[in-house]
Short mmCIF file of C-alpha atoms in Angstrom, two decimals:
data_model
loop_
_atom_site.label_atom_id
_atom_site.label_comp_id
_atom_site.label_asym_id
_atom_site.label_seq_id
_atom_site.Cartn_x
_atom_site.Cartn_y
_atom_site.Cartn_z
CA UNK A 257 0.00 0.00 0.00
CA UNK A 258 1.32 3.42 -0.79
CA UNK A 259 1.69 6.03 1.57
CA UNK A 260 1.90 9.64 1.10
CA UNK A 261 6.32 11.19 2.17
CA UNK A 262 8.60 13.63 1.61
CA UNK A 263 6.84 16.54 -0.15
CA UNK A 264 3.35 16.04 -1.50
CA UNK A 265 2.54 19.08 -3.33
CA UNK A 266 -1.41 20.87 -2.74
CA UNK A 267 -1.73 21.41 -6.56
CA UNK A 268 -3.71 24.40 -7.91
CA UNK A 269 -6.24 24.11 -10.59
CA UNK A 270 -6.26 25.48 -14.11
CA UNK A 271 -8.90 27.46 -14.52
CA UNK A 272 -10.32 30.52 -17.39
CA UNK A 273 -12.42 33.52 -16.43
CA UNK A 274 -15.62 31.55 -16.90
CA UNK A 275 -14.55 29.35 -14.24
CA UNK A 276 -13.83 25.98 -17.09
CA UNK A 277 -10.89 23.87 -16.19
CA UNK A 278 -7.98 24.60 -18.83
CA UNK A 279 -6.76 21.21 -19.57
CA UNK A 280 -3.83 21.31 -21.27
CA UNK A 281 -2.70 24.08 -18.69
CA UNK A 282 -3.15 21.30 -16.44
CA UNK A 283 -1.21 18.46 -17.91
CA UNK A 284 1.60 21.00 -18.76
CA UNK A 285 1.14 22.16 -15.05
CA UNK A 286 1.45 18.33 -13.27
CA UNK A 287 4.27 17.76 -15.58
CA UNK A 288 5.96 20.75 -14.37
CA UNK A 289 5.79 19.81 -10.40
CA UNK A 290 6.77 16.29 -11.29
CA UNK A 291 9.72 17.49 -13.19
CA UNK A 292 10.85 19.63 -10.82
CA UNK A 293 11.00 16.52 -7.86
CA UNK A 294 8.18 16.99 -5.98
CA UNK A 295 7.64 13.24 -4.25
CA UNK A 296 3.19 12.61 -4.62
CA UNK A 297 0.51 15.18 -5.80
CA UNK A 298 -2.43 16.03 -4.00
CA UNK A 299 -4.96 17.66 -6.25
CA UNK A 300 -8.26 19.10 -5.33
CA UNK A 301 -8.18 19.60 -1.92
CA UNK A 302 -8.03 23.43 -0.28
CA UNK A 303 -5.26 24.96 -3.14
CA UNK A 304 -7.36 23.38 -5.72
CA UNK A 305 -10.67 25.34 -4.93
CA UNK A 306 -12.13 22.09 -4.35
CA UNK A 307 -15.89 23.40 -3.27
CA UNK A 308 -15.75 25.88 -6.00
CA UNK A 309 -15.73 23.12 -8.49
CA UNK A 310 -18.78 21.12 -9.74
CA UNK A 311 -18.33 16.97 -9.22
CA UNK A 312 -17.91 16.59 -13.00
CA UNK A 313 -14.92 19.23 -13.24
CA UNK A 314 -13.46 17.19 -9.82
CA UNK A 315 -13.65 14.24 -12.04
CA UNK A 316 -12.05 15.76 -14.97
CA UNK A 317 -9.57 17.06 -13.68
CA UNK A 318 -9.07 13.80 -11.45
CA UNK A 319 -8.47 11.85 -14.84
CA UNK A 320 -6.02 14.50 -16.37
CA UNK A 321 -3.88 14.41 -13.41
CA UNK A 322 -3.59 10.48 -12.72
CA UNK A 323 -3.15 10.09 -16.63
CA UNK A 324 -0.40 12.53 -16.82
CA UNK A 325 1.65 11.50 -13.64
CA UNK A 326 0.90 7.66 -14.53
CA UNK A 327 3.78 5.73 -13.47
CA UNK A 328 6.24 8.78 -12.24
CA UNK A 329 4.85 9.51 -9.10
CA UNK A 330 1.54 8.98 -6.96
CA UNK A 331 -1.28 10.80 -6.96
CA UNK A 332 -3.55 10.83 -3.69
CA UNK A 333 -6.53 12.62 -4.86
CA UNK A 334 -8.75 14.84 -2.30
CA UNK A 335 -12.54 14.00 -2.66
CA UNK A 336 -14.12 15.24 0.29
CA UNK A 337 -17.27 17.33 -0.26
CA UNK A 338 -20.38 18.76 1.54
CA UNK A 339 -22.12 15.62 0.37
CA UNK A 340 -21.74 12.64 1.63
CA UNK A 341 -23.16 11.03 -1.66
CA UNK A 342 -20.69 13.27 -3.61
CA UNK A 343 -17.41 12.43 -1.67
CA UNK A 344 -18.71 8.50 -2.08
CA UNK A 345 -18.42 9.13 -5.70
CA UNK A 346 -15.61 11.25 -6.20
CA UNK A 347 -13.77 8.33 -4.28
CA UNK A 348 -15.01 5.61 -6.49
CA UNK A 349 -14.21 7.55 -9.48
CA UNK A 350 -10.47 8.23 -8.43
CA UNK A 351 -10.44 4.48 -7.18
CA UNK A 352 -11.53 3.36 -10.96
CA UNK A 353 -9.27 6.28 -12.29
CA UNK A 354 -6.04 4.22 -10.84
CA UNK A 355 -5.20 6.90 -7.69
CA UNK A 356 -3.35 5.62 -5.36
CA UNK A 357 -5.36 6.72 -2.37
CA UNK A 358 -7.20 9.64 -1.28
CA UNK A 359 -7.86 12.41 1.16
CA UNK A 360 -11.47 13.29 3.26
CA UNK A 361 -12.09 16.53 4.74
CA UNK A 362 -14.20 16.42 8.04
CA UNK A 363 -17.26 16.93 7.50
CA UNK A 364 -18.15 20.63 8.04
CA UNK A 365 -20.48 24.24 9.04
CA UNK A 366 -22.28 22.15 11.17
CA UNK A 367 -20.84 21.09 14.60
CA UNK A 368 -21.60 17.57 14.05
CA UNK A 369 -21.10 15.29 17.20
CA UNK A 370 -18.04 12.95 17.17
CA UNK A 371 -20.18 9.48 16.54
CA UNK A 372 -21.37 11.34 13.47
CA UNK A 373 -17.86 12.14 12.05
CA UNK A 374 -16.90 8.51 12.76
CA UNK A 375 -19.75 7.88 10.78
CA UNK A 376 -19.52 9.67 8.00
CA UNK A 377 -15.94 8.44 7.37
CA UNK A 378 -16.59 4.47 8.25
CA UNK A 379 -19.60 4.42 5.70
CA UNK A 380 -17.30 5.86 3.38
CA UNK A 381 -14.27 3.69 4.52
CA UNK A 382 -16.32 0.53 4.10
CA UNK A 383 -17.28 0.60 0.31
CA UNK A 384 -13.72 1.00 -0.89
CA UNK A 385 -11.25 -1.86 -0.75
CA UNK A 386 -8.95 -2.69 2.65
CA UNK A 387 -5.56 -1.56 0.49
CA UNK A 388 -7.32 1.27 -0.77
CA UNK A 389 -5.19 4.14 1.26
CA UNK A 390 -7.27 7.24 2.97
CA UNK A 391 -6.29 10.13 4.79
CA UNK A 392 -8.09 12.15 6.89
CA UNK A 393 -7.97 15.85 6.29
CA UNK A 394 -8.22 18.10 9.48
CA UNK A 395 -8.44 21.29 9.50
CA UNK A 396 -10.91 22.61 12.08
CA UNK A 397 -10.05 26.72 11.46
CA UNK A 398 -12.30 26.19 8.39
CA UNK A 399 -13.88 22.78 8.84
CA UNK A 400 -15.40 23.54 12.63
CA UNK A 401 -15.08 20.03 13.56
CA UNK A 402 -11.81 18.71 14.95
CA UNK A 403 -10.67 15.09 14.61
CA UNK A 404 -9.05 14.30 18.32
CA UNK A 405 -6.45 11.51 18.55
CA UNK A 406 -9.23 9.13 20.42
CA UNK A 407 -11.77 9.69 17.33
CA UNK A 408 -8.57 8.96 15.06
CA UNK A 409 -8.07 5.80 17.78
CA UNK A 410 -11.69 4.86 16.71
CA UNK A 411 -11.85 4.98 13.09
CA UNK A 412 -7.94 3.31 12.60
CA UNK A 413 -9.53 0.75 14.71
CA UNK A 414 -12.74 0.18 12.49
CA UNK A 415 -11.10 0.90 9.05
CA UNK A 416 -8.14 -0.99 7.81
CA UNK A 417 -7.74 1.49 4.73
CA UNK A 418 -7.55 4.76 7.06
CA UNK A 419 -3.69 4.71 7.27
CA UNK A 420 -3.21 8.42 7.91
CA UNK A 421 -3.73 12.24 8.59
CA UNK A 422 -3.16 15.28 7.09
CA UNK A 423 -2.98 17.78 10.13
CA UNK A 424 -3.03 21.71 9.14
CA UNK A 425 -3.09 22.92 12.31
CA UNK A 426 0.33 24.21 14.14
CA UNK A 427 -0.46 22.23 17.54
CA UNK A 428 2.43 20.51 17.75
CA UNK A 429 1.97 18.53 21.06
CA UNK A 430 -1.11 17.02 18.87
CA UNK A 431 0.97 16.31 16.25
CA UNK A 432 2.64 14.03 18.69
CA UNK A 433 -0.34 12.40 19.85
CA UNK A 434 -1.38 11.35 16.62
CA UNK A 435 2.20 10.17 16.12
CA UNK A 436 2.19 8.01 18.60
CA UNK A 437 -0.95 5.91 16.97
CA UNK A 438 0.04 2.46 15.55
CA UNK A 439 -2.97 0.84 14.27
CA UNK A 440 -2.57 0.40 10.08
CA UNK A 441 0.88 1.77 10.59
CA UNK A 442 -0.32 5.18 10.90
CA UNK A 443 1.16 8.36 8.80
CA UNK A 444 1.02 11.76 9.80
CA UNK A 445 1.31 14.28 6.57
CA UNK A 446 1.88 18.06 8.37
CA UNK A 447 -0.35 20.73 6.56
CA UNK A 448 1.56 23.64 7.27
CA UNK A 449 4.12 24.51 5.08
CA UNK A 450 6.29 26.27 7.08
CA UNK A 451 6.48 24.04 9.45
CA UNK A 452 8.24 21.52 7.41
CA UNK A 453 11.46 21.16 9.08
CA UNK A 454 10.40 21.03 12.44
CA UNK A 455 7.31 18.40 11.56
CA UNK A 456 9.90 16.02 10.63
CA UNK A 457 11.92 16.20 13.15
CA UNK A 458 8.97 14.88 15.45
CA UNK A 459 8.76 11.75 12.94
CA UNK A 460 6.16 12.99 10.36
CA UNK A 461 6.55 11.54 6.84
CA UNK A 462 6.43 14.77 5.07
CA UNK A 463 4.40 17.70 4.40
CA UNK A 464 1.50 18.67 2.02
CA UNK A 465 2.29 21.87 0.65
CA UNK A 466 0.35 24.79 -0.79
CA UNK A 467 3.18 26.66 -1.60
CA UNK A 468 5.33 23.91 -3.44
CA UNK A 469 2.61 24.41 -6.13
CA UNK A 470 4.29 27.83 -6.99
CA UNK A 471 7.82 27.07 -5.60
CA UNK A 472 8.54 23.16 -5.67
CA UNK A 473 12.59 23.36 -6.18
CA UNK A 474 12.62 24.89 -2.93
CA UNK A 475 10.73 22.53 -0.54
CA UNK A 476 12.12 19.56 -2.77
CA UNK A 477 15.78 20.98 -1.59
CA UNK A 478 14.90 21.50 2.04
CA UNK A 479 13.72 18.16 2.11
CA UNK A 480 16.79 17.13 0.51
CA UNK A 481 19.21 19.01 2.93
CA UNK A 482 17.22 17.86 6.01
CA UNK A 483 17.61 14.06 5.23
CA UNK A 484 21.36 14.98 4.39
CA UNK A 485 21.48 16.51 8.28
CA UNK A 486 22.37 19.97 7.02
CA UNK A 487 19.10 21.18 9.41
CA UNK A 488 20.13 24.94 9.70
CA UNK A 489 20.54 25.01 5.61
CA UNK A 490 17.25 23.67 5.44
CA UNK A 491 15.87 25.90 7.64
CA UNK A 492 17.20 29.19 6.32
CA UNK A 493 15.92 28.52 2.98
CA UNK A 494 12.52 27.84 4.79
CA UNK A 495 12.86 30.94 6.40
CA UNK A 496 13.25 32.14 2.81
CA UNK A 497 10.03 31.30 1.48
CA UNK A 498 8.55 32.48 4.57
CA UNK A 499 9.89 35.47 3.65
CA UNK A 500 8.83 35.23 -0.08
CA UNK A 501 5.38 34.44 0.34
CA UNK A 502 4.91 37.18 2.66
CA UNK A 503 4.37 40.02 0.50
CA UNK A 504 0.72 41.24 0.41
CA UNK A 505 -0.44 38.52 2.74
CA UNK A 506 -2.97 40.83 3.89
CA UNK A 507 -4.34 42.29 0.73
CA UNK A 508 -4.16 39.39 -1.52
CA UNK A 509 -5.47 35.84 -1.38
CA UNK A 510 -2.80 32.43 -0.99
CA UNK A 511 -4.76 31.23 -4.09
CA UNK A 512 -4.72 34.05 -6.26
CA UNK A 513 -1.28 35.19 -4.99
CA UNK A 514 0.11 31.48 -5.86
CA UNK A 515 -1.86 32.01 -9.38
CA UNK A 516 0.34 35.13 -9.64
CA UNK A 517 3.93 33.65 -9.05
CA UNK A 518 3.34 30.60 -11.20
CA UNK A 519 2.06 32.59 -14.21
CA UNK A 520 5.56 35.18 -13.47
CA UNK A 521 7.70 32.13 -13.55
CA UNK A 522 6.32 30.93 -16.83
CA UNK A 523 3.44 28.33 -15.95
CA UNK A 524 0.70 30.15 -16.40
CA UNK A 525 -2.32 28.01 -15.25
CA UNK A 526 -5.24 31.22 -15.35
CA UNK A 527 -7.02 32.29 -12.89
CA UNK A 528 -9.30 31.60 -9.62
CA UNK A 529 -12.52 30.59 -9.50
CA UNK A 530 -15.23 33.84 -8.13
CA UNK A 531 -15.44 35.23 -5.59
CA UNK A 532 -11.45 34.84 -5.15
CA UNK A 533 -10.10 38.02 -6.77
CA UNK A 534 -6.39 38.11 -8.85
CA UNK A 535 -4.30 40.78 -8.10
CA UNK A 536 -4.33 44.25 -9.55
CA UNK A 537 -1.80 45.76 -11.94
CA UNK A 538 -0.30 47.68 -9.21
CA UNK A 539 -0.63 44.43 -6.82
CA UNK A 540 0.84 42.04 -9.76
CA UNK A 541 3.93 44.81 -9.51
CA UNK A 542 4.47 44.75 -5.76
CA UNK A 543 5.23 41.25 -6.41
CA UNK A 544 6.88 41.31 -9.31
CA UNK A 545 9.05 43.52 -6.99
CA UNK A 546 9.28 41.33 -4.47
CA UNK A 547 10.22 38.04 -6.04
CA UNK A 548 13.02 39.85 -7.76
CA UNK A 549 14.37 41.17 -4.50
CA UNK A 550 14.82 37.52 -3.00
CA UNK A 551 16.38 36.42 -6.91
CA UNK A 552 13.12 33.76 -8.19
CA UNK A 553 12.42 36.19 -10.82
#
């Protein structure tokens, strides 16, 4: 069974004005993280505007991505969704599509009780096969329901095929409790990018990253330097992108900012989906700006 490591990139989506997926943009895209080292892909989950997207275009976009990667690296596709029926179905589909596993968001807006969220994920859990790898995908800041180690205790118990977390929260002394479960050999994938070096030095198997869609070199090399034991390398250059990603954090969206870079280092994959805005012409020059002053322009 394969397991999400190293860094698993949070891919974008290709998208026009009228909100259509741009497909070539996105085969040209996937080859381009792939190409530049990144270790799995993980399309369609937050990064990829995944409740802004109609089932179908999940789908789509689902084949392009597993077709195009085929054989170079894995591709753990995200399929939660506000309906249950539509996450069952997105899973099947990557399942049938040849993914090697997949990723569930909590259920969310409501604050459902914890035998619910159990639910939810069991009924899900039982209807695709035992080898069949899922992660759970908590992020309570948006979610509103938070999956606790005991709950995580409970469903590794029930489901042979839940085999891991992605955690996007910085709570560190959780990140330790779910380390320490061992039912299905249990992986924990850290959500936060910038928290990459420290993540692995508690024992977590990598990191899914937003911002290695826009800047995969980078996190590919601080994983690199890390396993080679140069820690304070790796760490400077991840103080570096901390640093690069910074600019207009509070005027600008992630998405749309990410949308931004890509397109000024020569993938450009269109824009967001509404109501995210792009940039302005002024904002698209602070940038500009910006990446030049820290030489990835």
């Amino acid at each position: 069974m394969k397991k999400m490591y190293g860094i698993t990139t949070a891919m974008l989506t290709p998208l026009d004005s009228d909100g259509n997926i741009l497909e070539q943009q996105l085969k040209d895209y996937t080859d381009f993280l792939i190409n530049h080292g990144v270790h799995c892909l993980y399309p369609l989950g937050s990064m990829g505007e995944m409740n802004l997207l109609t089932v179908d275009q999940r789908k789509k976009a689902a084949e392009i991505i597993i077709d195009t990667a085929k054989d170079r690296v894995p591709v753990f596709v995200h399929v939660g969704a506000t309906r249950e029926e539509d996450t069952l179905l997105l899973a099947h589909h990557a399942l049938e599509q040849g993914a090697d596993g997949i990723g569930i968001v909590t259920p969310s807006y409501w604050p459902f009780k914890q035998n619910e969220v159990i639910g939810y994920f069991e009924r899900i859990a039982k209807t695709l096969p035992d080898d069949f790898p899922i992660y759970i995908y908590n992020i309570p800041q948006y979610t509103t329901i938070d999956m606790t180690t005991d709950m995580m205790k409970t469903l590794t118990t029930r489901c042979k095929n839940v085999v891991g977390m992605k955690y996007s929260v910085g709570n560190m002394a959780r990140t330790q409790e779910y380390l320490k479960i061992k039912t299905n050999d249990f992986s924990v994938i850290q959500g936060g990018d910038l928290l990459l070096t420290l993540a692995m030095t508690l024992g977590c198997d990598g990191v899914i990253s937003g911002y290695s869609s826009a800047f995969p070199e980078y996190f590919v090399q601080i994983w690199d330097l890390y396993k080679e034991g140069k820690l304070e390398e790796a760490k400077l250059l991840q103080n570096k992108i901390t640093d690069i990603v910074s600019v207009l954090k509070k005027e600008v969206s992630t998405i749309p900012k990410l949308k931004t870079i890509l397109k000024l280092r020569g993938m450009d994959i269109g824009v967001c989906h509404k109501p995210f805005l792009m940039p302005t012409e002024e904002q698209e020059n602070q940038i500009i700006t910006h990446l030049k002053h820290f030489e990835v322009l």
